[in-house]
Coordinates of C-alpha atoms in Angstrom, one line a residue:
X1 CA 0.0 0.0 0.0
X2 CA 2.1 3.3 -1.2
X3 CA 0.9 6.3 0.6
X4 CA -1.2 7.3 -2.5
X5 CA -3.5 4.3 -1.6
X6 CA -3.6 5.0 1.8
X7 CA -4.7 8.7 1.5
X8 CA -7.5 7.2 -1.3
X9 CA -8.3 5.0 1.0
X10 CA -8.6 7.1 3.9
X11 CA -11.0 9.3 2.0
X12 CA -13.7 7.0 0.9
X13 CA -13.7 5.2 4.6
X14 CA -13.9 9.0 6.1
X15 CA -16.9 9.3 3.0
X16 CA -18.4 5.7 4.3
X17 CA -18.3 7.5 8.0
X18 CA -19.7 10.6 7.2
X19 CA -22.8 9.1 5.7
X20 CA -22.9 6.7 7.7
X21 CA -23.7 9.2 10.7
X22 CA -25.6 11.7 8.3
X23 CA -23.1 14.5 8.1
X24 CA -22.0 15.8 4.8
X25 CA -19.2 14.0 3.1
X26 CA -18.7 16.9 0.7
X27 CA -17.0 18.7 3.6
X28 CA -13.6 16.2 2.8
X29 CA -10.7 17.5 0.9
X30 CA -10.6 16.5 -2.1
X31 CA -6.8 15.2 -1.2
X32 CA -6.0 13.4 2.6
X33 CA -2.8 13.6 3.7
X34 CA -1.0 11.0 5.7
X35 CA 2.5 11.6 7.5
X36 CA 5.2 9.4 8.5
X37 CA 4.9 9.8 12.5
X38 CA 8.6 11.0 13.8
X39 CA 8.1 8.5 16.5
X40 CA 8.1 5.2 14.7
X41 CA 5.8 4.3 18.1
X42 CA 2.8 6.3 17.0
X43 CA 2.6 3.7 13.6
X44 CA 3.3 4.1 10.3
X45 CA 1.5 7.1 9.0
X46 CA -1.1 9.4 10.5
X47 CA -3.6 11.5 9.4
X48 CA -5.3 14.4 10.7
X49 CA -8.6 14.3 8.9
X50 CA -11.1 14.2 11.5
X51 CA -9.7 17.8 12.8
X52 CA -10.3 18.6 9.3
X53 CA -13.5 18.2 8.9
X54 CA -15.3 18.2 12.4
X55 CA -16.0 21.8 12.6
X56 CA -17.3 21.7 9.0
X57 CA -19.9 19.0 10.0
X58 CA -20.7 20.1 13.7
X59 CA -18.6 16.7 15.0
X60 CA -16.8 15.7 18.1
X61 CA -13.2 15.2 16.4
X62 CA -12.3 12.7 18.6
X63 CA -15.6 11.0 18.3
X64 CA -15.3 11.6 14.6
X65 CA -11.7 9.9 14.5
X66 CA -13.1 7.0 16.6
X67 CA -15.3 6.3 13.9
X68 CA -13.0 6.5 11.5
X69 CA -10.7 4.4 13.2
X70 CA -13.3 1.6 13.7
X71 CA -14.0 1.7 10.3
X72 CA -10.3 1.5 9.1
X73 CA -9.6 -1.8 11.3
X74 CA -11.9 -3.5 9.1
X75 CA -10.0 -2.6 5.8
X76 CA -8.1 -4.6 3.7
X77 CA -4.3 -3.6 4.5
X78 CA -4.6 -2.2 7.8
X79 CA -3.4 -3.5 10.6
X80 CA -3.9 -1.4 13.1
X81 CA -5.7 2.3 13.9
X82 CA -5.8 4.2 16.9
X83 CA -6.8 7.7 17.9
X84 CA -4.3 10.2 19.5
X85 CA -4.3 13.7 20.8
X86 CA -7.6 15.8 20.0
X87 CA -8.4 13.6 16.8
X88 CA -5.2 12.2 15.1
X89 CA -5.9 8.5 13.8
X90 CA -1.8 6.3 14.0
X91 CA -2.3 3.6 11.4
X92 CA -0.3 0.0 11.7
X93 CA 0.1 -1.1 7.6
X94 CA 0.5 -4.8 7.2
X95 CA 3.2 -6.0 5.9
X96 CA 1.8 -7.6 2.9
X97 CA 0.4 -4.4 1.9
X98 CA 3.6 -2.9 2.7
X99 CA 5.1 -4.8 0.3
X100 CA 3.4 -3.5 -3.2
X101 CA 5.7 -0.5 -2.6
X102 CA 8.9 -2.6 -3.4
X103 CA 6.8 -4.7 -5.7
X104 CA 6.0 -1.2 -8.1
X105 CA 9.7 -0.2 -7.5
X106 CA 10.7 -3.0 -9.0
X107 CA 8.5 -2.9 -11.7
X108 CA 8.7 0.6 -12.2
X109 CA 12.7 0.6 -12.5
X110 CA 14.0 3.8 -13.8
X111 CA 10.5 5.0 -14.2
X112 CA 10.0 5.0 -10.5
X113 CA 8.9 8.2 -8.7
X114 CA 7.4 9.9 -12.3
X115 CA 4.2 11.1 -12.4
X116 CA 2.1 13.4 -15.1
X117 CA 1.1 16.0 -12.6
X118 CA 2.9 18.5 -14.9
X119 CA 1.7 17.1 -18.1
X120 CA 0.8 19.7 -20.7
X121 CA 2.9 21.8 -19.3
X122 CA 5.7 23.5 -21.7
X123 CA 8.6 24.7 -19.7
X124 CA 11.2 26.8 -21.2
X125 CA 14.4 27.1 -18.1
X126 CA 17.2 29.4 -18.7
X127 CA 19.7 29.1 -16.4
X128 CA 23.6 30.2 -16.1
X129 CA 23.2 32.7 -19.4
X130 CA 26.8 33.6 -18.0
X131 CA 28.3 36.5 -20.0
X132 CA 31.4 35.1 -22.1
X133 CA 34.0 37.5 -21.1
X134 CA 35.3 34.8 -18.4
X135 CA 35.1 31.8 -16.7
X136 CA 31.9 30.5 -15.2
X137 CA 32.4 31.8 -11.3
X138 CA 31.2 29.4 -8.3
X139 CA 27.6 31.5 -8.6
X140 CA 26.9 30.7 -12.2
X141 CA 28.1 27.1 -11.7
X142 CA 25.6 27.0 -8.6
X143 CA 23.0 27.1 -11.1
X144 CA 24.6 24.9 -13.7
X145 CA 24.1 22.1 -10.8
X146 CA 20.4 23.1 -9.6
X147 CA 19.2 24.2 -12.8
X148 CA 19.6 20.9 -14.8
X149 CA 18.7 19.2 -11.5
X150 CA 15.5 21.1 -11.7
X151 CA 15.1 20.6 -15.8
X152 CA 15.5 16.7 -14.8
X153 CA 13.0 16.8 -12.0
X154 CA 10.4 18.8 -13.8
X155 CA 10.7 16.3 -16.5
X156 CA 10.2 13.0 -14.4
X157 CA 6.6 14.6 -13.5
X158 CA 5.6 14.6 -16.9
X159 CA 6.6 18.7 -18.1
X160 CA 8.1 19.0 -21.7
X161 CA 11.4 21.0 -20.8
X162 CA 13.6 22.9 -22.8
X163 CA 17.3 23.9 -21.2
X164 CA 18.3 27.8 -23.2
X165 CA 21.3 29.9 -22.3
X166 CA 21.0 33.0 -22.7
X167 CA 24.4 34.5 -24.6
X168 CA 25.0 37.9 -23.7
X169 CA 27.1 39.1 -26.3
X170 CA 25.7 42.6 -27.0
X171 CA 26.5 45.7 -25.2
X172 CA 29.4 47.3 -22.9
X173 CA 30.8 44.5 -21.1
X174 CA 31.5 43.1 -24.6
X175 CA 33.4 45.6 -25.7
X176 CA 35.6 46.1 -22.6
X177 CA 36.1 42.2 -22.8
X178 CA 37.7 43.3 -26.4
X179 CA 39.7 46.3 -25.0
X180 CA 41.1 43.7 -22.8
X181 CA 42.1 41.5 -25.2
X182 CA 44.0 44.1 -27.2
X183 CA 45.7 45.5 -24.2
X184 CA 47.2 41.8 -23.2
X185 CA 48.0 41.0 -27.2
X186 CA 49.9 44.5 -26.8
X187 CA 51.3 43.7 -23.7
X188 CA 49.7 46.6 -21.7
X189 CA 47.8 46.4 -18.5
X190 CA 43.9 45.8 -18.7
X191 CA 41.9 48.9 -19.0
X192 CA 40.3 50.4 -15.6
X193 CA 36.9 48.7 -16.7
X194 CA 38.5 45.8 -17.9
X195 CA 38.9 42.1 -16.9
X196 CA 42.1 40.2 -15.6
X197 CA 43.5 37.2 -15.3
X198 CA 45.5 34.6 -17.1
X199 CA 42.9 33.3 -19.4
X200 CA 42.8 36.9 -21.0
X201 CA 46.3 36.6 -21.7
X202 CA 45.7 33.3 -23.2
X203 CA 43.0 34.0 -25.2
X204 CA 45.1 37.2 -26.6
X205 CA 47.8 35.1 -27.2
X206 CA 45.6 32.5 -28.8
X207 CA 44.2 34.7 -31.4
X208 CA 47.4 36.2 -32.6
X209 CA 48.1 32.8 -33.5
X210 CA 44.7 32.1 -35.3
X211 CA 45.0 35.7 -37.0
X212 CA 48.1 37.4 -36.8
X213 CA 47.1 39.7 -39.3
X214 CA 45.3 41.1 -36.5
X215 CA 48.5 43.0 -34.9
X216 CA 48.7 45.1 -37.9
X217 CA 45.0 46.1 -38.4
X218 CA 43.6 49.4 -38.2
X219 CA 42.6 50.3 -34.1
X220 CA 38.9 50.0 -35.0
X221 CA 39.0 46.1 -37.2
X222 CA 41.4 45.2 -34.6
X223 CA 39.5 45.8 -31.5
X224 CA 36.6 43.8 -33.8
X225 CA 38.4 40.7 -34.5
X226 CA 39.7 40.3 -30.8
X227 CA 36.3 40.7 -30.1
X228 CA 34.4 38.5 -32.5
X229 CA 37.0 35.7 -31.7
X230 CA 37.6 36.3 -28.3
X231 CA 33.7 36.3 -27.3
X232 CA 33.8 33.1 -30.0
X233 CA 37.0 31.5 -27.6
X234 CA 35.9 32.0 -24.6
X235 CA 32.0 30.6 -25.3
X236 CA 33.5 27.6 -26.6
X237 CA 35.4 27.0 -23.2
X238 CA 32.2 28.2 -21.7
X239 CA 30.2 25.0 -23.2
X240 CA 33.0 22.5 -22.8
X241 CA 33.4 23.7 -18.8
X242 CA 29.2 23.1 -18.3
X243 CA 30.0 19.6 -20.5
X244 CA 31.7 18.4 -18.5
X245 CA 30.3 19.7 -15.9
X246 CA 27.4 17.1 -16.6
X247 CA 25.2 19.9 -18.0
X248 CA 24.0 20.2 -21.6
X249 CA 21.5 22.6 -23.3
X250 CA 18.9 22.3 -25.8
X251 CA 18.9 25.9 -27.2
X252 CA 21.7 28.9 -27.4
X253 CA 20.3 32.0 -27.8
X254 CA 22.3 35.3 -28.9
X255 CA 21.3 38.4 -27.0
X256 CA 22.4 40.1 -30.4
X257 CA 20.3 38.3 -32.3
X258 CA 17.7 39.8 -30.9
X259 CA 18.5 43.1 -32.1
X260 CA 19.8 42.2 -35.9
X261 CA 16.4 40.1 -36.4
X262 CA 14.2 42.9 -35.5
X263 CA 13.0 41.2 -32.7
X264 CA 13.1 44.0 -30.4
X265 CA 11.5 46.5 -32.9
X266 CA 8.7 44.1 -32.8
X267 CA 8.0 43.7 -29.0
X268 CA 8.1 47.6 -28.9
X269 CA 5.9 47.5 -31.8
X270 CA 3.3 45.3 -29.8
X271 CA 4.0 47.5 -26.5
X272 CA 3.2 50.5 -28.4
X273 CA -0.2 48.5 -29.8
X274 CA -1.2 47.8 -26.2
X275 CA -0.7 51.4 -25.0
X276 CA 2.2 50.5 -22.7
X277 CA 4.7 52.7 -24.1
X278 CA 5.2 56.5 -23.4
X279 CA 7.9 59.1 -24.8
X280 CA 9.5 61.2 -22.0
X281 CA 12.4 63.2 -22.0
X282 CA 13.7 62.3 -25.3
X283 CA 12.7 58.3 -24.2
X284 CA 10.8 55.4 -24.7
X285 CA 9.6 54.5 -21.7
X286 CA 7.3 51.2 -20.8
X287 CA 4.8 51.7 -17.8
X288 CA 5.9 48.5 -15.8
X289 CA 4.2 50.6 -12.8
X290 CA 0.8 49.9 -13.6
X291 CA 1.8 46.0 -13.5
X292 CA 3.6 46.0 -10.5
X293 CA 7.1 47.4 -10.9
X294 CA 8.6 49.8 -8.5
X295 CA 9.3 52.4 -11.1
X296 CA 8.5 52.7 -15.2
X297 CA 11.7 51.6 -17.4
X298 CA 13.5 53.2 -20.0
X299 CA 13.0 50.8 -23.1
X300 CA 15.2 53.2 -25.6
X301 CA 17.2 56.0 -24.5
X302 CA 17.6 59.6 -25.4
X303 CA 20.6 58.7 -27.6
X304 CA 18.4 56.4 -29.5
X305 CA 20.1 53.1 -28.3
X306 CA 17.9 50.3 -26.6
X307 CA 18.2 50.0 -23.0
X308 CA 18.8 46.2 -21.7
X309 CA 15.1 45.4 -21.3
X310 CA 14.5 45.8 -24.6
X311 CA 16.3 43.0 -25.1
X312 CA 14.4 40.9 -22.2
X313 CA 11.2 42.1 -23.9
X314 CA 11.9 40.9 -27.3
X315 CA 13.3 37.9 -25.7
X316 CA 10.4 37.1 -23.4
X317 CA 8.0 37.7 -26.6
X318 CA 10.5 35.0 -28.7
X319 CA 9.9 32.4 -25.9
X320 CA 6.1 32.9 -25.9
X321 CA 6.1 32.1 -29.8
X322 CA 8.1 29.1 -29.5
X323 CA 5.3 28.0 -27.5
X324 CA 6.0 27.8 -24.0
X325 CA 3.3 28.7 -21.4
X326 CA 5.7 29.0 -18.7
X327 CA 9.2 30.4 -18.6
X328 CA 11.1 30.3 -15.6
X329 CA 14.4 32.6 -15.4
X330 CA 17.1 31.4 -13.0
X331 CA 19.1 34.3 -12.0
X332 CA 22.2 35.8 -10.0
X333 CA 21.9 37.2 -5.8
X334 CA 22.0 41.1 -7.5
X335 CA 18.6 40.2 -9.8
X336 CA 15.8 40.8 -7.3
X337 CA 14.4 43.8 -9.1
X338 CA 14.3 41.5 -12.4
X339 CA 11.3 39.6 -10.4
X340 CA 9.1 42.2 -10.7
X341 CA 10.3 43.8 -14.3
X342 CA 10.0 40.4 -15.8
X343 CA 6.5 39.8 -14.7
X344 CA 5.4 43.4 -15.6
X345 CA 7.1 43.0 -18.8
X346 CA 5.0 39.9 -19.4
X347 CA 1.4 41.4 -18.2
X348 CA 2.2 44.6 -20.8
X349 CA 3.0 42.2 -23.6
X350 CA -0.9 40.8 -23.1
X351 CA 0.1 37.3 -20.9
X352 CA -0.6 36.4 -17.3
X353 CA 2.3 37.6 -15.0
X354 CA 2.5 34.2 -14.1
X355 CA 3.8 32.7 -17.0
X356 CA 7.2 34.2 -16.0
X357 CA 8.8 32.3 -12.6
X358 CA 11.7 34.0 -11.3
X359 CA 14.3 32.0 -9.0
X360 CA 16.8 34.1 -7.3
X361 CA 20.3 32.2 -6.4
X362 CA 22.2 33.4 -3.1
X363 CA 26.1 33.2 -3.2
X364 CA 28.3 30.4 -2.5
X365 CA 31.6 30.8 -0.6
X366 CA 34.5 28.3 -0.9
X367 CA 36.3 27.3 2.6
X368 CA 39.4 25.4 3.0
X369 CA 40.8 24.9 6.5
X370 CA 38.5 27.6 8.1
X371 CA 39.3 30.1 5.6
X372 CA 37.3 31.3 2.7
X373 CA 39.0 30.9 -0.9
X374 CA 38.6 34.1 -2.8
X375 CA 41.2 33.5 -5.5
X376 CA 41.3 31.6 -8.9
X377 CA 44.2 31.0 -10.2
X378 CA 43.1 31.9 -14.0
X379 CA 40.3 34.0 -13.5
X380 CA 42.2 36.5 -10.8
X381 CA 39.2 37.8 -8.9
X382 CA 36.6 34.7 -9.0
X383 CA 36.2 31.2 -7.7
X384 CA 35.4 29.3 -11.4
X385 CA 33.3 26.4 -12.1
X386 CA 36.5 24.7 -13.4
X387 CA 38.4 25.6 -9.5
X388 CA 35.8 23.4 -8.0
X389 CA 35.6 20.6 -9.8
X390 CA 39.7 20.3 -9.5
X391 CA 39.1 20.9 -5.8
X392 CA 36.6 18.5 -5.1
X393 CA 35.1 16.6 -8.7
X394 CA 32.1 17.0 -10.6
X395 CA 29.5 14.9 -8.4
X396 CA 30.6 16.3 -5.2
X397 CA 30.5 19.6 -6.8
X398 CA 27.0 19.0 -8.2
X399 CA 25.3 17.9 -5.1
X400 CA 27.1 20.2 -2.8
X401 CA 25.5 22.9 -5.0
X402 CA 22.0 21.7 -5.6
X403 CA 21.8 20.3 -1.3
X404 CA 20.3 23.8 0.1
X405 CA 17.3 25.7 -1.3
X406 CA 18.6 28.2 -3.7
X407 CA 17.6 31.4 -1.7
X408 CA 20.0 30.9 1.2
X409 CA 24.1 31.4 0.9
X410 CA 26.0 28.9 1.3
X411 CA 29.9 27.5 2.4
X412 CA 31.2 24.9 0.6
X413 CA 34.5 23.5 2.6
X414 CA 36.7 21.8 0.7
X415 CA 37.8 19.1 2.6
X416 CA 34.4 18.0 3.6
X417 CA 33.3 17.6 -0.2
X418 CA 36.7 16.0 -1.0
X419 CA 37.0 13.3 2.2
X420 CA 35.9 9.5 1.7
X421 CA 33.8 9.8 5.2
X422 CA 30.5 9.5 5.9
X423 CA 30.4 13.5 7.3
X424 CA 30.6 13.7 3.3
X425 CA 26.7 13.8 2.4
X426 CA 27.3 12.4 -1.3
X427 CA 30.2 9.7 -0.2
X428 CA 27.6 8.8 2.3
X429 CA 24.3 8.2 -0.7
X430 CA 26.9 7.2 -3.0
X431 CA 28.6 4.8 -0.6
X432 CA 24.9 3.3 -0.1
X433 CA 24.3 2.2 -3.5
X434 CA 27.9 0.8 -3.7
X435 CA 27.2 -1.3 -0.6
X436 CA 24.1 -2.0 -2.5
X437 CA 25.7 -3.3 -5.6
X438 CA 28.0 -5.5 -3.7
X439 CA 25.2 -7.0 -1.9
X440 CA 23.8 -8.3 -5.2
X441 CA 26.9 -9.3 -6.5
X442 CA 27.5 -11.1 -3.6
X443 CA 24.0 -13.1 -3.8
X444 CA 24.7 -13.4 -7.3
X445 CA 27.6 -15.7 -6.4
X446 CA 25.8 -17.7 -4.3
X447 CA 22.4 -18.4 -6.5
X448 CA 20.6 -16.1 -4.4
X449 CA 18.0 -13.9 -6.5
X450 CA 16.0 -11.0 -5.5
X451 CA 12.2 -12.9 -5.0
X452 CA 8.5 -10.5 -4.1
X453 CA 6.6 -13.9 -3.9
X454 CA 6.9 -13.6 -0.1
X455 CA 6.9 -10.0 0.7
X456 CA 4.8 -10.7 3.9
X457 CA 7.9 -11.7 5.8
X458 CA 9.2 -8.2 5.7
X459 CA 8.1 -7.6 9.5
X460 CA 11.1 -6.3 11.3
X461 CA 11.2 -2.8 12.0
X462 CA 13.7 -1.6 10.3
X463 CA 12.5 -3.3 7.2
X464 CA 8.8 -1.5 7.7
X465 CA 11.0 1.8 8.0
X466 CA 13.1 1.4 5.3
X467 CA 9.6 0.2 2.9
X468 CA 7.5 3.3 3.9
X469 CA 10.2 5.6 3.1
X470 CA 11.3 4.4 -0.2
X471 CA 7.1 4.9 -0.8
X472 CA 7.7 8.1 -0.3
X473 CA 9.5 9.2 -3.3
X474 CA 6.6 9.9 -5.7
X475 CA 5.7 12.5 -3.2
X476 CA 9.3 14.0 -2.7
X477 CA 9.5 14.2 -6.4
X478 CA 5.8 15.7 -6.6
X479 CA 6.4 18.7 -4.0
X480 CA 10.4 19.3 -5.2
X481 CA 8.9 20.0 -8.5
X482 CA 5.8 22.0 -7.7
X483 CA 8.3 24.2 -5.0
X484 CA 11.0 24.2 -7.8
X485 CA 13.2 22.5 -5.1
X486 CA 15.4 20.1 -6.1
X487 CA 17.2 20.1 -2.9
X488 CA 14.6 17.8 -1.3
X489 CA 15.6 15.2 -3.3
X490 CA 19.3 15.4 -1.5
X491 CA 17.8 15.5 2.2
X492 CA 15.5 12.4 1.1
X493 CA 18.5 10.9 -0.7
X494 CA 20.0 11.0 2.9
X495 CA 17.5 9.5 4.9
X496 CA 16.9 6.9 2.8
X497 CA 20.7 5.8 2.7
X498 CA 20.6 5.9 6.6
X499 CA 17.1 3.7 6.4
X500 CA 19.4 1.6 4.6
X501 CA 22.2 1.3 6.4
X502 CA 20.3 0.6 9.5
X503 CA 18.0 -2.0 7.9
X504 CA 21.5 -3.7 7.0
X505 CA 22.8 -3.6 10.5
X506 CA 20.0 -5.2 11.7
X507 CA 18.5 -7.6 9.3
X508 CA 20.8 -10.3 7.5
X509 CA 20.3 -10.5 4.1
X510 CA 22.4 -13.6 2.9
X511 CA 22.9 -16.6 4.3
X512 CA 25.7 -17.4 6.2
X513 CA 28.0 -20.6 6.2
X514 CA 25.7 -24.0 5.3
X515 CA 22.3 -22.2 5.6
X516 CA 20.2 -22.5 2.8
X517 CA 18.9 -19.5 1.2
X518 CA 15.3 -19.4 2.3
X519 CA 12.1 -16.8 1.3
X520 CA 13.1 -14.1 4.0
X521 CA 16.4 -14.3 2.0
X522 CA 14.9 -13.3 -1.2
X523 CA 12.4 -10.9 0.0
X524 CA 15.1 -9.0 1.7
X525 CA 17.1 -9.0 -1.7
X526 CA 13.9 -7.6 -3.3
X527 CA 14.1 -5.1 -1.0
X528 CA 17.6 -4.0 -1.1
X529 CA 16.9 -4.2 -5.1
X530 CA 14.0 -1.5 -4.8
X531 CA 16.6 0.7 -2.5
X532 CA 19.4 0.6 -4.8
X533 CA 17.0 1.3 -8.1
X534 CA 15.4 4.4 -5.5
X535 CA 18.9 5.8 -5.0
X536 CA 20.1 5.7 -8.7
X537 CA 16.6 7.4 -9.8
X538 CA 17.4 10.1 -7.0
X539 CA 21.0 10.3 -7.9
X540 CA 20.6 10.6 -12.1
X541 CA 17.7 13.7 -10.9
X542 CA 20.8 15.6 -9.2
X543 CA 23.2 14.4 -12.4
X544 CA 25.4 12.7 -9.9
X545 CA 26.8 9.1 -10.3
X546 CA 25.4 6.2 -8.6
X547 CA 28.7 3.8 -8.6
X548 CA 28.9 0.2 -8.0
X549 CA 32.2 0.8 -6.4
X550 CA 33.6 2.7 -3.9

């Protein structure tokens, strides 16, 4: 019985009761919820349904969970129901019924935990959308990490997902990024507004090589090539970095191109239509106030060039075209006012503010021996996406990244992330599918097979424990989706690998010496079977590895 049966279940006995006693069943929810008690002595789940509805029907809640407890007794599957506090009813599954859940893991297999809740739903997530004028720094490759995490999440529950980076390659910090170059090709220092570090030497250096007609072209072509190539260089390491990184996209799309194809003209053009633009001042101006902006925005300035939102408009607009009803931007700790421009931007364009989700990333700080690490060794002023994976590898860098909820700051120490110890949290999931893997090879060698004929004998409590939480993963995936929290699948990741672990420290799996391998034997194996296959599903979510060995 998975806890999706139990809550249906629970409803149409609390339905039976209602009637039953002539109050109105139509006061139920049209979803119960059951809970995992914290103390393992209350039972197996709880629900607080009769508090739910007793006021609506004029009932004694206790009286009203009384009756419902009666009522469950008699049901197929439960074992046991008793009332607690003002109206809680504990519930004791049995183990037979206990045992579908590994029975529709096992069946399931990598399909396990998806569901079509999002169905119909076309999601277009753009994430990272770093500016190519350096390395990815340790914020950008937070989102890497939680925003394909999220993509793959999304996806298990049935949305149509497409990964975009945005490429910002139009505007100021472009052409400084080109200054730069031509200062280190030159051998001068990097303008006051410019960037630093090695890799701008080594890019310079890199298109000399390609073009060394560039050193003798005019100050204007010369600054162009350096920047056409550079931008061209240093996106290319861009894409190989998030590669290997584990994280791919579906679309690449040029801020530029937004301007050349006229795509801009024609948001303003539909702005203009709707009555949301205004001149002042020499300026186009879009009224984001009336839609719930703290202040109107400047779409083209006096000088005739487009501010940056005309680019976010005609880029919004392009989304809506391709034919996604929901586009969710994952953005940088200094974005906060983009929450509110991006949903006013979306209401003046005609569509429901709510087809535009805004996440907001807080930083990430590096710590070795006590002491934050400020310095990359090729970017000069940043931590890089490439810096942490040398430090500490790309799946302890991945789930290190994605383990908190996005709007908090967080300190990733080194040598935690790096140690082969069970303080490391992904040594410690990754360490239970290993032991996992050996188990079955180990039964393997001795004939034993994983067997669900005799389920039933699952009765210890560790075994109970270790059932109803691998149940729970269809609803972990469920509410991580639906909050856009893919961290919830780390936390449960965790629990279940110390369900596991515990499980194995109590109950014997194989048999020892002459014993002959017997039902309980096999049942347990079908167990351990639906763990690993839980842990792998949870682990390919985050993009991390699930090894066989450790």
């Amino acid at each position: 019985m998975t806890p999706a049966d139990l809550a249906e279940l629970l409803r149409n006995t609390a339905a039976a009761v209602l009637t039953k006693h002539d109050l109105d069943p139509a006061a139920l929810p049209a979803t119960v919820t059951v809970e995992r008690p914290r103390n393992p002595e209350h039972g197996d789940y709880a629900t607080n349904i009769a508090l739910q509805v007793a006021k609506k029907v004029g009932a004694n809640p206790r009286e009203l969970a009384g009756w419902l407890a009666e009522a469950l007794v008699a049901a197929d599957g439960i074992a046991a129901a008793e009332v607690a506090g003002p109206g809680f009813v504990n519930l004791r599954i049995e183990a037979s019924a206990q045992g579908v859940i590994v029975q529709n893991i096992l069946d399931a297999g990598a399909a396990y935990g998806n569901s079509h809740e999002l169905d119909g739903l076309t999601i277009n997530l753009e994430f990272v959308s770093a500016n190519p004028t350096g390395p990815i720094h340790i914020g950008g490759t937070r989102w890497a990490a939680v925003g394909d995490a999220l993509g793959r999440l999304l996806s298990t529950q049935g949305a149509a997902v497409t990964r975009e980076y945005y490429f910002n390659d139009h505007g100021a910090q472009i052409d400084r990024f080109a200054r730069s170059l031509v200062a280190a090709a030159h051998g001068e220092p990097a303008p006051e507004d410019g960037y630093a570090g090695s890799y701008i030497n080594d890019i310079a250096a890199t298109i000399v090589q390609k073009t060394p007609e560039v050193m003798t072209q005019p100050a204007e072509q010369q600054q162009e090539t350096f920047r056409s190539v550079g931008v061209d260089l240093m996106f290319t390491h861009i894409k190989e970095s998030l590669h290997e990184f584990g994280t791919d996209f579906d679309v690449y799309t040029h801020e530029d191109s937004m301007h050349t194809s006229g795509r801009v003209d024609q948001a303003i053009a539909k702005l203009r239509d709707n009555g949301a633009i205004y001149e002042k001042d020499g300026a186009t101006w879009l009224r984001t106030t009336e839609f719930g902006d703290d202040k109107d925005r400047v779409v083209i300035k006096s000088d005739g060039q487009p501010a940056y939102i005309a680019g976010d408009l005609a880029y919004y607009l392009d989304k809506r075209e391709r034919g996604f009803n929901l586009c969710i931007y994952m953005l940088g700790a200094d974005h906060h006012g983009y929450i509110a421009r991006l949903k006013a931007a979306a209401a003046a364009l005609g569509d429901n503010p709510d087809t535009v989700e805004v996440l907001i990333g807080q930083m990430v700080n590096l710590v070795r021996d006590g002491q934050p690490v400020r310095m990359s060794k090729r970017a000069g002023t940043v931590i890089t996406l490439d810096d942490l994976v040398e430090a500490i590898g790309v799946d302890a860098a991945r789930y290190s990244l994605t383990r908190s909820s996005v709007d908090t700051p967080i300190d990733i120490d080194l040598a935690l992330w790096s140690s082969a110890s069970s303080e490391n949290p992904v040594y410690y999931v990754q360490y239970a599918h290993a032991r996992l893997s050996a188990l079955a090879r180990n039964a393997a060698d001795l004939g034993v097979a994983p067997d669900t004929a005799h389920l039933e004998l699952l009765t210890h409590e560790k075994e109970g424990a270790l059932i109803r939480n691998l149940g729970e993963f269809t609803r972990v995936l469920n509410s991580a989706a639906s909050l856009r929290e893919p961290h919830r699948v780390c936390r449960y990741l965790e629990d279940l690998a110390g369900d596991y672990h515990r499980f194995y420290d109590a109950c014997r799996v194989l048999p020892m010496g002459d014993e002959e391998p017997g039902d309980l034997h096999r049942a347990r194996l079908a167990l351990c079977a639906a763990t690993r296959q839980v842990i792998a599903n949870g682990l390919a979510i985050l993009g991390v590895s699930a090894p066989e060995r450790m």
